[in-house]
């Protein structure tokens, strides 16, 4: 028991003997162990509400379980929404795949409908027979429709059937970050060995490598090495290969070598089934009328459907409240309101712009004057102005400027106008703006 995932799995096993199944499913589902040292276990929780509950209600019992496992005290750090990337970027790359330790994202828990039947069948076929017919498998669709669920389901099915197989899981932007780190630390050989020795390579959100020339070159050779060795490759994206702008033509053709499987928004019957199954898993009793109401009002996103059920469960548990049609309506109104009013923060816009140009947020916000940094900085200002309602003065505060106290509004305006002019005259930059905007929206 020496990996973070193993430790967290044992912690959850201990908790299952002390807490109800409903409490485990409600508050611990989706949590992931991401790091383990001699003194600390780090766990990621994708919901700030869950993180707050874990820290306020369950932290003592969690530390008690860790003490039981290690016969001594071990610190526990819980990361919330938006904290995982910065934590991983602050660490040296690891070959440990960050996969949900509670096995919640499996084929058994995937709701099949007309919108995803083909993608599910393809994923299942790949898990049953690696690198036979569908290699690579490229699954695409909008955010929140189940692409990542299928990717993890393949992982769990293969790991169960072939426990000794070498599986590597990575996100597209993390692959780029690891490559940068390998170049900086002269560990290119170790980086290549990690990926090219895999029997199964799972890459989530592969679209994030577009526009990154060196990253695409490295992935091209990694792809060739694995494919020629008869190893399985599975990729997910928010769009098909032909629609990923600034993707190397060699990669685009290879992504299309195998099988393309799209996932569409769920139809009404599938949405009903998702709400019903999720409520059963969480021990929440909903009437047919309440289930239908949720399915009728949340139409495009599975995460929102599951989020509605989880929020209703939290209302029941925390407020000891009865769930009726009025409370369902109130919860849905808040969820849909948050979705419709989603506006990326300047930090997210700067981060995604920096990622695209293989830079860091600090590079863009600092005072570096290299040509590449200056262009990326101007693009980020243009996007902040375009996407948010921030004033020029407020945009300037996001950057250090010449004196280290922010950029003045005239400099910000000059940068924005320069990009506006370049977009009209330079098709490649227009494609870049579209790609970065799509990556920003994918963070929703």
Short mmCIF file of C-alpha atoms in Angstrom, two decimals, residues 129-342:
data_model
loop_
_atom_site.label_atom_id
_atom_site.label_comp_id
_atom_site.label_asym_id
_atom_site.label_seq_id
_atom_site.Cartn_x
_atom_site.Cartn_y
_atom_site.Cartn_z
CA UNK A 129 -9.89 -6.37 -26.59
CA UNK A 130 -7.09 -3.84 -26.58
CA UNK A 131 -5.55 -2.68 -29.87
CA UNK A 132 -7.52 -5.02 -32.09
CA UNK A 133 -10.02 -3.09 -34.20
CA UNK A 134 -10.46 0.42 -32.83
CA UNK A 135 -7.06 1.99 -32.41
CA UNK A 136 -7.03 4.83 -31.74
CA UNK A 137 -10.49 5.37 -30.29
CA UNK A 138 -11.41 9.06 -30.46
CA UNK A 139 -14.44 10.07 -28.36
CA UNK A 140 -15.74 13.61 -28.78
CA UNK A 141 -18.63 15.76 -27.59
CA UNK A 142 -19.48 18.82 -25.52
CA UNK A 143 -18.47 19.15 -21.88
CA UNK A 144 -20.47 17.21 -19.32
CA UNK A 145 -21.79 14.46 -21.62
CA UNK A 146 -19.77 11.50 -20.32
CA UNK A 147 -16.52 11.38 -22.32
CA UNK A 148 -14.35 11.31 -19.22
CA UNK A 149 -16.65 8.73 -17.63
CA UNK A 150 -16.03 6.37 -20.57
CA UNK A 151 -12.29 7.01 -20.42
CA UNK A 152 -12.20 6.07 -16.74
CA UNK A 153 -14.53 3.13 -17.33
CA UNK A 154 -11.99 1.73 -19.80
CA UNK A 155 -9.27 2.20 -17.19
CA UNK A 156 -11.18 0.38 -14.44
CA UNK A 157 -12.30 -2.48 -16.71
CA UNK A 158 -8.80 -3.09 -18.08
CA UNK A 159 -7.16 -2.74 -14.66
CA UNK A 160 -9.60 -5.31 -13.24
CA UNK A 161 -9.00 -7.76 -16.10
CA UNK A 162 -5.26 -7.16 -16.47
CA UNK A 163 -3.95 -5.91 -13.10
CA UNK A 164 -0.29 -5.83 -14.21
CA UNK A 165 -0.80 -3.88 -17.43
CA UNK A 166 0.96 -0.49 -17.77
CA UNK A 167 -1.72 2.23 -18.06
CA UNK A 168 -0.94 5.93 -18.37
CA UNK A 169 -3.64 8.59 -18.04
CA UNK A 170 -3.01 12.27 -18.75
CA UNK A 171 -4.87 15.42 -19.75
CA UNK A 172 -3.79 17.27 -22.87
CA UNK A 173 -2.63 20.38 -21.03
CA UNK A 174 -0.82 18.30 -18.40
CA UNK A 175 1.08 16.47 -21.16
CA UNK A 176 2.27 19.86 -22.42
CA UNK A 177 3.25 20.98 -18.91
CA UNK A 178 5.19 17.78 -18.26
CA UNK A 179 7.06 18.19 -21.54
CA UNK A 180 8.06 21.74 -20.60
CA UNK A 181 9.27 20.50 -17.22
CA UNK A 182 11.24 17.67 -18.88
CA UNK A 183 12.97 20.13 -21.20
CA UNK A 184 13.81 22.49 -18.33
CA UNK A 185 15.21 19.70 -16.14
CA UNK A 186 16.85 17.71 -18.93
CA UNK A 187 14.68 14.65 -18.21
CA UNK A 188 13.40 14.10 -21.75
CA UNK A 189 14.42 10.44 -21.70
CA UNK A 190 12.39 9.73 -18.55
CA UNK A 191 9.44 11.64 -19.99
CA UNK A 192 9.46 9.58 -23.19
CA UNK A 193 9.89 6.30 -21.32
CA UNK A 194 6.83 7.06 -19.20
CA UNK A 195 4.54 7.42 -22.21
CA UNK A 196 6.15 5.13 -24.76
CA UNK A 197 6.26 2.17 -22.37
CA UNK A 198 2.49 2.25 -21.83
CA UNK A 199 0.29 -0.64 -22.94
CA UNK A 200 -2.75 1.65 -22.76
CA UNK A 201 -2.56 5.43 -23.14
CA UNK A 202 -5.61 7.48 -22.12
CA UNK A 203 -5.55 11.17 -23.01
CA UNK A 204 -8.40 13.43 -21.89
CA UNK A 205 -9.05 16.75 -23.70
CA UNK A 206 -6.44 16.21 -26.39
CA UNK A 207 -7.56 19.49 -28.02
CA UNK A 208 -5.41 21.35 -25.49
CA UNK A 209 -2.22 20.43 -27.36
CA UNK A 210 -3.33 22.34 -30.47
CA UNK A 211 -1.15 25.30 -31.34
CA UNK A 212 1.75 23.95 -29.25
CA UNK A 213 4.31 23.01 -31.91
CA UNK A 214 6.84 21.19 -29.71
CA UNK A 215 4.14 19.39 -27.74
CA UNK A 216 2.48 18.16 -30.93
CA UNK A 217 5.85 16.99 -32.29
CA UNK A 218 6.47 14.99 -29.12
CA UNK A 219 2.98 13.53 -29.09
CA UNK A 220 3.30 12.60 -32.77
CA UNK A 221 6.35 10.43 -32.03
CA UNK A 222 4.72 9.02 -28.88
CA UNK A 223 1.62 8.09 -30.89
CA UNK A 224 3.71 6.41 -33.61
CA UNK A 225 5.77 4.46 -31.08
CA UNK A 226 2.72 3.10 -29.28
CA UNK A 227 0.70 2.41 -32.41
CA UNK A 228 3.53 0.51 -34.10
CA UNK A 229 4.04 -1.51 -30.90
CA UNK A 230 0.40 -2.59 -30.91
CA UNK A 231 -0.57 -0.55 -27.85
CA UNK A 232 -4.05 0.92 -27.39
CA UNK A 233 -4.62 4.68 -27.54
CA UNK A 234 -7.86 6.35 -26.42
CA UNK A 235 -8.41 10.09 -26.80
CA UNK A 236 -11.23 12.45 -25.86
CA UNK A 237 -11.96 15.93 -27.15
CA UNK A 238 -14.73 18.51 -27.19
CA UNK A 239 -14.72 18.43 -31.02
CA UNK A 240 -13.77 16.03 -33.86
CA UNK A 241 -10.19 16.11 -35.20
CA UNK A 242 -11.11 18.01 -38.34
CA UNK A 243 -12.47 20.89 -36.22
CA UNK A 244 -9.45 21.26 -33.94
CA UNK A 245 -7.79 24.38 -35.29
CA UNK A 246 -3.96 24.57 -35.40
CA UNK A 247 -3.67 20.80 -35.01
CA UNK A 248 -0.79 19.30 -36.99
CA UNK A 249 -2.13 17.57 -40.11
CA UNK A 250 -0.06 14.49 -39.29
CA UNK A 251 -1.79 14.19 -35.93
CA UNK A 252 -5.21 14.91 -37.38
CA UNK A 253 -4.85 12.06 -39.86
CA UNK A 254 -3.65 9.67 -37.16
CA UNK A 255 -6.52 10.57 -34.85
CA UNK A 256 -8.84 9.57 -37.70
CA UNK A 257 -7.07 6.24 -38.37
CA UNK A 258 -9.20 4.32 -35.90
CA UNK A 259 -12.77 4.98 -34.80
CA UNK A 260 -14.46 8.32 -34.17
CA UNK A 261 -17.36 8.14 -31.70
CA UNK A 262 -19.41 11.19 -30.78
CA UNK A 263 -21.64 11.78 -27.77
CA UNK A 264 -24.69 14.00 -28.17
CA UNK A 265 -26.79 15.68 -25.43
CA UNK A 266 -29.09 13.09 -23.79
CA UNK A 267 -32.69 12.75 -24.93
CA UNK A 268 -35.61 13.00 -22.51
CA UNK A 269 -35.78 9.27 -21.73
CA UNK A 270 -32.05 9.13 -21.01
CA UNK A 271 -32.26 12.18 -18.77
CA UNK A 272 -35.07 10.52 -16.83
CA UNK A 273 -32.96 7.38 -16.41
CA UNK A 274 -29.93 9.39 -15.24
CA UNK A 275 -31.91 11.26 -12.59
CA UNK A 276 -33.60 8.08 -11.40
CA UNK A 277 -30.37 6.08 -11.12
CA UNK A 278 -28.41 8.90 -9.47
CA UNK A 279 -31.11 9.46 -6.87
CA UNK A 280 -31.17 5.73 -6.11
CA UNK A 281 -27.38 5.69 -5.68
CA UNK A 282 -27.60 8.58 -3.21
CA UNK A 283 -30.55 7.13 -1.33
CA UNK A 284 -32.82 10.01 -2.36
CA UNK A 285 -36.49 9.26 -2.98
CA UNK A 286 -37.97 11.33 -5.81
CA UNK A 287 -41.45 11.02 -7.23
CA UNK A 288 -41.99 10.41 -10.93
CA UNK A 289 -43.25 13.99 -11.20
CA UNK A 290 -40.09 15.38 -9.60
CA UNK A 291 -37.84 13.25 -11.82
CA UNK A 292 -39.74 14.38 -14.90
CA UNK A 293 -39.50 18.03 -13.84
CA UNK A 294 -35.71 17.80 -13.56
CA UNK A 295 -35.40 15.96 -16.90
CA UNK A 296 -37.58 18.53 -18.65
CA UNK A 297 -35.61 21.52 -17.40
CA UNK A 298 -32.00 20.31 -17.56
CA UNK A 299 -31.55 19.29 -21.17
CA UNK A 300 -27.94 19.54 -22.29
CA UNK A 301 -25.57 18.50 -19.54
CA UNK A 302 -25.30 15.28 -17.54
CA UNK A 303 -23.17 16.95 -14.87
CA UNK A 304 -25.99 19.39 -14.20
CA UNK A 305 -28.50 16.54 -13.91
CA UNK A 306 -26.28 14.77 -11.37
CA UNK A 307 -25.51 18.08 -9.66
CA UNK A 308 -29.22 18.75 -9.19
CA UNK A 309 -29.72 15.37 -7.49
CA UNK A 310 -26.63 15.85 -5.29
CA UNK A 311 -27.77 19.32 -4.26
CA UNK A 312 -31.22 18.01 -3.35
CA UNK A 313 -29.56 15.27 -1.28
CA UNK A 314 -27.49 17.90 0.52
CA UNK A 315 -30.63 19.91 1.27
CA UNK A 316 -32.21 16.82 2.77
CA UNK A 317 -29.15 15.89 4.85
CA UNK A 318 -27.99 19.33 6.00
CA UNK A 319 -31.33 21.07 6.44
CA UNK A 320 -33.37 17.98 7.35
CA UNK A 321 -35.83 19.21 4.72
CA UNK A 322 -38.49 17.31 2.83
CA UNK A 323 -38.00 17.21 -0.94
CA UNK A 324 -41.07 18.40 -2.82
CA UNK A 325 -41.70 19.87 -6.25
CA UNK A 326 -41.22 23.39 -4.89
CA UNK A 327 -37.74 22.61 -3.52
CA UNK A 328 -36.82 20.84 -6.76
CA UNK A 329 -37.86 23.91 -8.72
CA UNK A 330 -35.87 26.21 -6.41
CA UNK A 331 -32.70 24.11 -6.69
CA UNK A 332 -32.99 23.87 -10.48
CA UNK A 333 -33.53 27.60 -10.84
CA UNK A 334 -30.27 28.27 -8.97
CA UNK A 335 -28.30 25.70 -10.98
CA UNK A 336 -29.58 26.98 -14.32
CA UNK A 337 -29.01 30.58 -13.25
CA UNK A 338 -25.39 29.81 -12.40
CA UNK A 339 -24.92 28.09 -15.76
CA UNK A 340 -26.47 30.89 -17.78
CA UNK A 341 -24.47 33.55 -15.96
CA UNK A 342 -21.15 31.74 -16.22
#
